[in-house]
Amino acid sequence: MSAKRIGPRDDLALMEGYHSPQVDVAVRLNTNESPYPPPAAFGERLAAAVADVQWHRYPDRAAVELRTRIGALHGVGRDSVFAANGSNEVLQTLLLTYAGFGRTVATFEPTYALHAHIARLCGAGVIEGERDDNFVLHLDEIDRVLAEGDPRVLFLCSPNNPTGREEPRDLVEAVLDRMTDRGGLLVVDEAYGQFASWSAVDLITEDTPLVVTRTYSKTWSMAAARLGYLVGPRWVVAELDKVVLPYHLDVLKQRAGVIALDLAQDMEHRVAAVVAERDRVLGELADLAVDVWPSGANFVLFRPQRRSGPEVWNSLLAHGVLVRNCASWPRLDGCLRVTIGTPAEDDEFLAALKEAL
Ligand code: PMP
């Protein structure tokens, strides 16, 4: 008897997974991580915390200490904070709660691919708005998407991955007004928010449908730990708490998140160093044969003018430098994205790029 093999849901059958190729090279500038490990005190204190864990007990389900401390960082109470395993899980929980079958989610492309991907996994429809050729988002395009798609959830990403641009405050305010009138939810993904010139966290009130997502992966040098959060109105956080799996945040991760906040000053020095390096790299790229766009993040998007993106990507790789190859992504024809590294790594990248161009 031949066995029948079950397939995935019909609506998922043609979907592709998320790809981020990892190659073993000396200079890895492809996934927007921090180039610096956390301070030594972080590891020491986490090791001490391991000894204290009651392994036979479930963790604090409400993650009270972690949420209280994150809230204090942003001047809100813990009931305004939702934390999960990476901001990806925060996004997933948001979409499970507010998207799903029969609802539409709006994204403005090119942007972080997981917004549309998770929305589709949750069964929602996706309406894709466009940016102009310089990756600037205009309000009339947002109005078109609102009129055509009537989305329940609208994503902005500021600074935007992979373009690096920040959305201006007046644009975010205008979108928030519209989503408030329509009874929708505005999600501002600030995974790179600490590198930027402003934050939409200041716009959050109990009366507006705005949440801002953040991650420990970049600023806090903790990509390995998988910890992210959002700040938003208490009524949103209460709904998310119902949807997320019980005890989703393990006890060590909760401790790690608090210890990192104890070391906030060290972490902020790392951010300042990365921002200074980003501005140096932007300045150097301006003198080379590449198109380059402004960045408020810890990465820079650029397009070689005389050689193709893949040719330059391969040449960089041959010099032991890995950047993200976006050349074949829709709307990013020929573009590459480089994460800001240490000054020495960035020098290696710049030297290899000069040869590659
Ligand atoms: N949002 C954006 C815009 C990102 O670029 C990333 C990481 N690539 C994430 C969210 C997810 O970050 P994490 O799950 O590591 O918190």
PDB file of N, CA and C and ligand atoms in Angstrom, residues 86-88 112 157 161 189 191-192 215 217-218 226, ligand 1:
ATOM      1  N   GLY A  86      12.469  37.349  20.270  1.00  0.00           N
ATOM      2  CA  GLY A  86      12.845  38.128  19.095  1.00  0.00           C
ATOM      3  C   GLY A  86      11.663  38.989  18.674  1.00  0.00           C
ATOM      4  N   SER A  87      11.959  40.107  17.998  1.00  0.00           N
ATOM      5  CA  SER A  87      10.818  40.922  17.564  1.00  0.00           C
ATOM      6  C   SER A  87      10.033  40.178  16.499  1.00  0.00           C
ATOM      7  N   ASN A  88      10.639  39.175  15.855  1.00  0.00           N
ATOM      8  CA  ASN A  88       9.852  38.358  14.926  1.00  0.00           C
ATOM      9  C   ASN A  88       8.659  37.710  15.626  1.00  0.00           C
ATOM     10  N   TYR A 112      11.045  45.044   5.193  1.00  0.00           N
ATOM     11  CA  TYR A 112      11.407  43.785   5.854  1.00  0.00           C
ATOM     12  C   TYR A 112      10.441  42.672   5.400  1.00  0.00           C
ATOM     13  N   CYS A 157       8.324  50.774   8.723  1.00  0.00           N
ATOM     14  CA  CYS A 157       9.568  50.253   9.294  1.00  0.00           C
ATOM     15  C   CYS A 157      10.532  51.431   9.301  1.00  0.00           C
ATOM     16  N   ASN A 161      14.357  48.524   6.784  1.00  0.00           N
ATOM     17  CA  ASN A 161      15.233  47.478   6.272  1.00  0.00           C
ATOM     18  C   ASN A 161      14.632  47.022   4.944  1.00  0.00           C
ATOM     19  N   ASP A 189       7.909  49.301  13.054  1.00  0.00           N
ATOM     20  CA  ASP A 189       8.997  48.378  13.377  1.00  0.00           C
ATOM     21  C   ASP A 189      10.269  49.196  13.535  1.00  0.00           C
ATOM     22  N   ALA A 191      13.251  48.024  14.752  1.00  0.00           N
ATOM     23  CA  ALA A 191      14.348  47.104  15.068  1.00  0.00           C
ATOM     24  C   ALA A 191      15.686  47.854  15.088  1.00  0.00           C
ATOM     25  N   TYR A 192      15.757  48.932  14.297  1.00  0.00           N
ATOM     26  CA  TYR A 192      16.999  49.726  14.224  1.00  0.00           C
ATOM     27  C   TYR A 192      16.803  51.096  14.855  1.00  0.00           C
ATOM     28  N   THR A 215      14.020  45.411  19.309  1.00  0.00           N
ATOM     29  CA  THR A 215      14.709  44.132  19.510  1.00  0.00           C
ATOM     30  C   THR A 215      15.982  44.308  20.325  1.00  0.00           C
ATOM     31  N   SER A 217      18.368  42.334  19.532  1.00  0.00           N
ATOM     32  CA  SER A 217      19.339  41.674  18.653  1.00  0.00           C
ATOM     33  C   SER A 217      20.436  42.602  18.164  1.00  0.00           C
ATOM     34  N   LYS A 218      20.110  43.876  17.964  1.00  0.00           N
ATOM     35  CA  LYS A 218      21.082  44.781  17.331  1.00  0.00           C
ATOM     36  C   LYS A 218      21.797  45.615  18.389  1.00  0.00           C
ATOM     37  N   ARG A 226      17.617  35.922  21.226  1.00  0.00           N
ATOM     38  CA  ARG A 226      16.254  35.999  20.683  1.00  0.00           C
ATOM     39  C   ARG A 226      15.312  36.660  21.685  1.00  0.00           C
TER      40      ARG A 226
HETATM   41  N1  PMP B   1      12.399  43.826  12.113  1.00  0.00           N
HETATM   42  C1  PMP B   1      13.340  44.179  11.235  1.00  0.00           C
HETATM   43  C2  PMP B   1      13.114  45.385  10.393  1.00  0.00           C
HETATM   44  C3  PMP B   1      14.510  43.419  11.102  1.00  0.00           C
HETATM   45  O1  PMP B   1      15.422  43.759  10.195  1.00  0.00           O
HETATM   46  C4  PMP B   1      14.692  42.288  11.933  1.00  0.00           C
HETATM   47  C5  PMP B   1      15.936  41.447  11.875  1.00  0.00           C
HETATM   48  N2  PMP B   1      16.448  41.147  10.657  1.00  0.00           N
HETATM   49  C6  PMP B   1      13.672  41.951  12.812  1.00  0.00           C
HETATM   50  C7  PMP B   1      12.551  42.746  12.898  1.00  0.00           C
HETATM   51  C8  PMP B   1      13.734  40.719  13.662  1.00  0.00           C
HETATM   52  O2  PMP B   1      14.637  40.848  14.661  1.00  0.00           O
HETATM   53  P1  PMP B   1      14.693  39.821  15.877  1.00  0.00           P
HETATM   54  O3  PMP B   1      13.676  38.754  15.644  1.00  0.00           O
HETATM   55  O4  PMP B   1      16.083  39.346  15.900  1.00  0.00           O
HETATM   56  O5  PMP B   1      14.337  40.660  17.076  1.00  0.00           O
END
